[in-house]
């Protein structure tokens, strides 16, 4: 497991534990006691570390290489996932994956960014940074959702939309703007979950939803802490301060009234107990979707609009 | 301690200074062709270089003068929570806000104005680049929403004029939420079947370009304006290559199908008037009757000076702060008048 600085004491204990476990089976009570003792200590240390993560540490956890990705949620949360490809205009963008699936037996449209899990897949999925084609595929899927009255679920995990010459040439701005508009035009419920990184415009493009859920250690920000630091502090070395100042944690966003729910992560983070995490997300999605079902096509659209109009507005 | 230099001379100097208003810089260099520009001639030419046609930045009130037929009323934008994150970098955001307000005599980076273009009623929401680079936070988002609401109430067209580096970082995710919020403004116009135009000026980038600015019925851009999603430096760092010449300019965007036309400053009003003639309901053309209204900011006069004069005299009647009830009444009157015609 790749190490985060603040997890080092835990990782040392974990490797010690692995060694103890490898020892031949024995009745030596001392070894059993030692194992139990280390396990308890690990739990305690993890609990301590993860209950008071700083914003900068949350940024690290949210970007953790082994954090569950889009494809893992797809496998564990949905059944019968049938990916659909292409924007019908230019290309197929593998950074933003989407298609039809069933959630608790009910057909839905699901989409989200896939960051990849090893070098090859990261390159294939462009590290989860979508080009205009990706956002135009999202628009196409949302149109389909409207037509067949299928709820839309989006799983957001991106450092941002791809900043490249080709993306600019083909209208990255327009693609994101239209994608936001498609979200607002939905006459079906839309639920978004920020599972890792919610990177600025590239995230909001598929997160203008009726319900916005966020994992406990996910982040959602208008700019990366590094980018913010290099502009406002004139040096990326101030990223830790920027992470705190930007108020990008799930707890901050909930406090500000910008998200609806925080989904708790297992002790030690989503990457330590993937199955448990995926199950939590599934339960939360099912619960939120059933609270929005059945829906009135006009009301569900206007409720979403009202939610965003009210966001951050001064109480009258 | 010389009575002559300490008392008499300053007094004489102030008397003289009060008589002739000489700006510090009478001449400036055109950033494009290096030609020398005399301030008065530059101003007469709407801040467009009279050697090469390069469009220099223009103050927001002068832009409003250029766009409207003859003067405009300013509309008040709703108040928003100030510094919601208590943000501090090397400097407190609260202080940055205070300075920007003092410098521009404005509450935030957006100005809402109402008037006519080609005789058609129009609301303009124009960014003030002087206010923290025209960055979009809650106040700007609220202003654009408000502009659309008033346009719908008044059955007017809406023109938004971005001049903005993008989202206001100091408002964190709240500034990000202005992207969907301003898209809602666009939707209000669409549902009312009223024209929504965007006049893209230098610069229009980041979250501003990736929301309301790319969703106009018609996109008009100023010559040479920088328009794009990601900043040049970010792109160069990502692809590790030099960027092509003319990348992300207004002309480049026309070439790539994102903008309808590049229109020089002096032709913008006529262009909008023509477009409104196609898209506005024919009954909407107002005879230009209220040119002589006392409370209006007259074209040609320094809008900013008038604005602050009104502020100083405590005259806020022309602000449409508390319109809903009043306006609806006024509006239905208007509609009745129109129906009679």
PDB file of N, CA and C in Angstrom, chain B residues 47-95:
ATOM      1  N   UNK B  47     -11.302  53.623 -26.798  1.00  0.00           N
ATOM      2  CA  UNK B  47     -10.159  52.824 -26.357  1.00  0.00           C
ATOM      3  C   UNK B  47      -9.712  51.783 -27.393  1.00  0.00           C
ATOM      4  N   UNK B  48      -9.874  52.129 -28.646  1.00  0.00           N
ATOM      5  CA  UNK B  48      -9.360  51.273 -29.714  1.00  0.00           C
ATOM      6  C   UNK B  48      -8.194  52.024 -30.359  1.00  0.00           C
ATOM      7  N   UNK B  49      -7.074  51.354 -30.516  1.00  0.00           N
ATOM      8  CA  UNK B  49      -5.879  51.988 -31.092  1.00  0.00           C
ATOM      9  C   UNK B  49      -6.205  52.525 -32.485  1.00  0.00           C
ATOM     10  N   UNK B  50      -5.921  53.818 -32.701  1.00  0.00           N
ATOM     11  CA  UNK B  50      -6.267  54.391 -33.996  1.00  0.00           C
ATOM     12  C   UNK B  50      -5.161  54.192 -35.031  1.00  0.00           C
ATOM     13  N   UNK B  51      -4.115  53.436 -34.631  1.00  0.00           N
ATOM     14  CA  UNK B  51      -3.098  53.046 -35.621  1.00  0.00           C
ATOM     15  C   UNK B  51      -3.409  51.658 -36.184  1.00  0.00           C
ATOM     16  N   UNK B  52      -3.665  50.703 -35.271  1.00  0.00           N
ATOM     17  CA  UNK B  52      -3.766  49.310 -35.729  1.00  0.00           C
ATOM     18  C   UNK B  52      -5.123  48.661 -35.435  1.00  0.00           C
ATOM     19  N   UNK B  53      -6.002  49.351 -34.727  1.00  0.00           N
ATOM     20  CA  UNK B  53      -7.319  48.778 -34.444  1.00  0.00           C
ATOM     21  C   UNK B  53      -7.349  47.845 -33.252  1.00  0.00           C
ATOM     22  N   UNK B  54      -6.234  47.740 -32.520  1.00  0.00           N
ATOM     23  CA  UNK B  54      -6.208  46.886 -31.329  1.00  0.00           C
ATOM     24  C   UNK B  54      -7.205  47.411 -30.287  1.00  0.00           C
ATOM     25  N   UNK B  55      -7.990  46.490 -29.729  1.00  0.00           N
ATOM     26  CA  UNK B  55      -8.967  46.886 -28.712  1.00  0.00           C
ATOM     27  C   UNK B  55      -8.342  46.822 -27.332  1.00  0.00           C
ATOM     28  N   UNK B  56      -8.086  47.984 -26.738  1.00  0.00           N
ATOM     29  CA  UNK B  56      -7.575  48.034 -25.371  1.00  0.00           C
ATOM     30  C   UNK B  56      -8.742  47.834 -24.414  1.00  0.00           C
ATOM     31  N   UNK B  57      -8.423  47.542 -23.141  1.00  0.00           N
ATOM     32  CA  UNK B  57      -9.493  47.398 -22.154  1.00  0.00           C
ATOM     33  C   UNK B  57     -10.248  48.723 -22.037  1.00  0.00           C
ATOM     34  N   UNK B  58     -11.515  48.609 -21.714  1.00  0.00           N
ATOM     35  CA  UNK B  58     -12.325  49.822 -21.591  1.00  0.00           C
ATOM     36  C   UNK B  58     -13.075  49.759 -20.275  1.00  0.00           C
ATOM     37  N   UNK B  59     -13.221  50.906 -19.624  1.00  0.00           N
ATOM     38  CA  UNK B  59     -13.896  50.890 -18.334  1.00  0.00           C
ATOM     39  C   UNK B  59     -15.374  50.541 -18.526  1.00  0.00           C
ATOM     40  N   UNK B  60     -15.925  49.820 -17.562  1.00  0.00           N
ATOM     41  CA  UNK B  60     -17.256  49.243 -17.742  1.00  0.00           C
ATOM     42  C   UNK B  60     -18.323  50.308 -18.031  1.00  0.00           C
ATOM     43  N   UNK B  61     -18.223  51.475 -17.400  1.00  0.00           N
ATOM     44  CA  UNK B  61     -19.257  52.495 -17.644  1.00  0.00           C
ATOM     45  C   UNK B  61     -19.150  53.057 -19.063  1.00  0.00           C
ATOM     46  N   UNK B  62     -17.906  53.159 -19.564  1.00  0.00           N
ATOM     47  CA  UNK B  62     -17.747  53.623 -20.941  1.00  0.00           C
ATOM     48  C   UNK B  62     -18.314  52.592 -21.914  1.00  0.00           C
ATOM     49  N   UNK B  63     -18.164  51.336 -21.545  1.00  0.00           N
ATOM     50  CA  UNK B  63     -18.730  50.285 -22.390  1.00  0.00           C
ATOM     51  C   UNK B  63     -20.256  50.413 -22.445  1.00  0.00           C
ATOM     52  N   UNK B  64     -20.856  50.677 -21.303  1.00  0.00           N
ATOM     53  CA  UNK B  64     -22.320  50.822 -21.272  1.00  0.00           C
ATOM     54  C   UNK B  64     -22.744  52.002 -22.148  1.00  0.00           C
ATOM     55  N   UNK B  65     -21.959  53.095 -22.086  1.00  0.00           N
ATOM     56  CA  UNK B  65     -22.250  54.253 -22.931  1.00  0.00           C
ATOM     57  C   UNK B  65     -22.268  53.858 -24.404  1.00  0.00           C
ATOM     58  N   UNK B  66     -21.308  53.016 -24.773  1.00  0.00           N
ATOM     59  CA  UNK B  66     -21.192  52.604 -26.177  1.00  0.00           C
ATOM     60  C   UNK B  66     -22.361  51.710 -26.597  1.00  0.00           C
ATOM     61  N   UNK B  67     -22.779  50.828 -25.671  1.00  0.00           N
ATOM     62  CA  UNK B  67     -23.780  49.820 -26.044  1.00  0.00           C
ATOM     63  C   UNK B  67     -25.195  50.382 -26.163  1.00  0.00           C
ATOM     64  N   UNK B  68     -25.571  51.212 -25.197  1.00  0.00           N
ATOM     65  CA  UNK B  68     -26.970  51.668 -25.163  1.00  0.00           C
ATOM     66  C   UNK B  68     -27.213  52.820 -26.134  1.00  0.00           C
ATOM     67  N   UNK B  69     -28.482  52.963 -26.545  1.00  0.00           N
ATOM     68  CA  UNK B  69     -28.857  54.040 -27.457  1.00  0.00           C
ATOM     69  C   UNK B  69     -28.512  55.408 -26.873  1.00  0.00           C
ATOM     70  N   UNK B  70     -29.105  55.684 -25.698  1.00  0.00           N
ATOM     71  CA  UNK B  70     -28.811  56.968 -25.062  1.00  0.00           C
ATOM     72  C   UNK B  70     -29.022  56.852 -23.570  1.00  0.00           C
ATOM     73  N   UNK B  71     -27.959  56.483 -22.900  1.00  0.00           N
ATOM     74  CA  UNK B  71     -28.022  56.410 -21.446  1.00  0.00           C
ATOM     75  C   UNK B  71     -28.708  55.155 -20.950  1.00  0.00           C
ATOM     76  N   UNK B  72     -28.650  54.983 -19.650  1.00  0.00           N
ATOM     77  CA  UNK B  72     -29.185  53.763 -19.045  1.00  0.00           C
ATOM     78  C   UNK B  72     -29.491  54.012 -17.583  1.00  0.00           C
ATOM     79  N   UNK B  73     -30.320  53.153 -17.018  1.00  0.00           N
ATOM     80  CA  UNK B  73     -30.548  53.172 -15.574  1.00  0.00           C
ATOM     81  C   UNK B  73     -29.746  52.048 -14.961  1.00  0.00           C
ATOM     82  N   UNK B  74     -29.168  52.319 -13.810  1.00  0.00           N
ATOM     83  CA  UNK B  74     -28.460  51.246 -13.117  1.00  0.00           C
ATOM     84  C   UNK B  74     -29.452  50.467 -12.253  1.00  0.00           C
ATOM     85  N   UNK B  75     -29.286  49.171 -12.211  1.00  0.00           N
ATOM     86  CA  UNK B  75     -30.133  48.336 -11.370  1.00  0.00           C
ATOM     87  C   UNK B  75     -29.300  47.835 -10.198  1.00  0.00           C
ATOM     88  N   UNK B  76     -29.923  47.724  -9.070  1.00  0.00           N
ATOM     89  CA  UNK B  76     -29.178  47.255  -7.906  1.00  0.00           C
ATOM     90  C   UNK B  76     -29.182  45.729  -7.898  1.00  0.00           C
ATOM     91  N   UNK B  77     -28.018  45.210  -7.585  1.00  0.00           N
ATOM     92  CA  UNK B  77     -27.878  43.763  -7.481  1.00  0.00           C
ATOM     93  C   UNK B  77     -28.083  43.357  -6.023  1.00  0.00           C
ATOM     94  N   UNK B  78     -28.744  42.215  -5.772  1.00  0.00           N
ATOM     95  CA  UNK B  78     -29.004  41.835  -4.381  1.00  0.00           C
ATOM     96  C   UNK B  78     -27.719  41.661  -3.582  1.00  0.00           C
ATOM     97  N   UNK B  79     -27.803  41.938  -2.289  1.00  0.00           N
ATOM     98  CA  UNK B  79     -26.635  41.777  -1.408  1.00  0.00           C
ATOM     99  C   UNK B  79     -26.357  40.294  -1.194  1.00  0.00           C
ATOM    100  N   UNK B  80     -25.106  39.966  -0.978  1.00  0.00           N
ATOM    101  CA  UNK B  80     -24.745  38.583  -0.661  1.00  0.00           C
ATOM    102  C   UNK B  80     -23.867  38.580   0.583  1.00  0.00           C
ATOM    103  N   UNK B  81     -23.680  37.380   1.113  1.00  0.00           N
ATOM    104  CA  UNK B  81     -22.827  37.253   2.296  1.00  0.00           C
ATOM    105  C   UNK B  81     -21.388  37.590   1.904  1.00  0.00           C
ATOM    106  N   UNK B  82     -20.768  38.464   2.669  1.00  0.00           N
ATOM    107  CA  UNK B  82     -19.395  38.867   2.379  1.00  0.00           C
ATOM    108  C   UNK B  82     -18.409  37.877   2.999  1.00  0.00           C
ATOM    109  N   UNK B  83     -17.409  37.525   2.270  1.00  0.00           N
ATOM    110  CA  UNK B  83     -16.334  36.661   2.744  1.00  0.00           C
ATOM    111  C   UNK B  83     -16.846  35.434   3.506  1.00  0.00           C
ATOM    112  N   UNK B  84     -17.618  34.585   2.842  1.00  0.00           N
ATOM    113  CA  UNK B  84     -18.268  33.464   3.533  1.00  0.00           C
ATOM    114  C   UNK B  84     -17.285  32.445   4.118  1.00  0.00           C
ATOM    115  N   UNK B  85     -16.070  32.373   3.580  1.00  0.00           N
ATOM    116  CA  UNK B  85     -15.120  31.378   4.091  1.00  0.00           C
ATOM    117  C   UNK B  85     -14.128  31.966   5.084  1.00  0.00           C
ATOM    118  N   UNK B  86     -14.205  33.287   5.310  1.00  0.00           N
ATOM    119  CA  UNK B  86     -13.164  33.972   6.104  1.00  0.00           C
ATOM    120  C   UNK B  86     -11.797  33.626   5.518  1.00  0.00           C
ATOM    121  N   UNK B  87     -11.700  33.835   4.221  1.00  0.00           N
ATOM    122  CA  UNK B  87     -10.528  33.399   3.462  1.00  0.00           C
ATOM    123  C   UNK B  87      -9.352  34.331   3.688  1.00  0.00           C
ATOM    124  N   UNK B  88      -8.183  33.694   3.839  1.00  0.00           N
ATOM    125  CA  UNK B  88      -6.972  34.492   3.999  1.00  0.00           C
ATOM    126  C   UNK B  88      -5.832  33.814   3.277  1.00  0.00           C
ATOM    127  N   UNK B  89      -5.196  34.516   2.348  1.00  0.00           N
ATOM    128  CA  UNK B  89      -3.940  33.995   1.811  1.00  0.00           C
ATOM    129  C   UNK B  89      -2.841  34.866   2.393  1.00  0.00           C
ATOM    130  N   UNK B  90      -2.046  35.512   1.547  1.00  0.00           N
ATOM    131  CA  UNK B  90      -1.050  36.422   2.127  1.00  0.00           C
ATOM    132  C   UNK B  90      -1.757  37.668   2.654  1.00  0.00           C
ATOM    133  N   UNK B  91      -3.009  37.780   2.249  1.00  0.00           N
ATOM    134  CA  UNK B  91      -3.804  38.955   2.609  1.00  0.00           C
ATOM    135  C   UNK B  91      -5.220  38.446   2.884  1.00  0.00           C
ATOM    136  N   UNK B  92      -5.956  39.163   3.712  1.00  0.00           N
ATOM    137  CA  UNK B  92      -7.328  38.721   3.978  1.00  0.00           C
ATOM    138  C   UNK B  92      -8.227  39.090   2.800  1.00  0.00           C
ATOM    139  N   UNK B  93      -9.130  38.177   2.461  1.00  0.00           N
ATOM    140  CA  UNK B  93     -10.083  38.459   1.382  1.00  0.00           C
ATOM    141  C   UNK B  93     -10.937  39.663   1.758  1.00  0.00           C
ATOM    142  N   UNK B  94     -11.271  39.768   3.040  1.00  0.00           N
ATOM    143  CA  UNK B  94     -12.076  40.911   3.488  1.00  0.00           C
ATOM    144  C   UNK B  94     -11.381  42.227   3.127  1.00  0.00           C
ATOM    145  N   UNK B  95     -10.059  42.250   3.266  1.00  0.00           N
ATOM    146  CA  UNK B  95      -9.317  43.467   2.923  1.00  0.00           C
ATOM    147  C   UNK B  95      -9.253  43.683   1.418  1.00  0.00           C
TER     148      UNK B  95
END
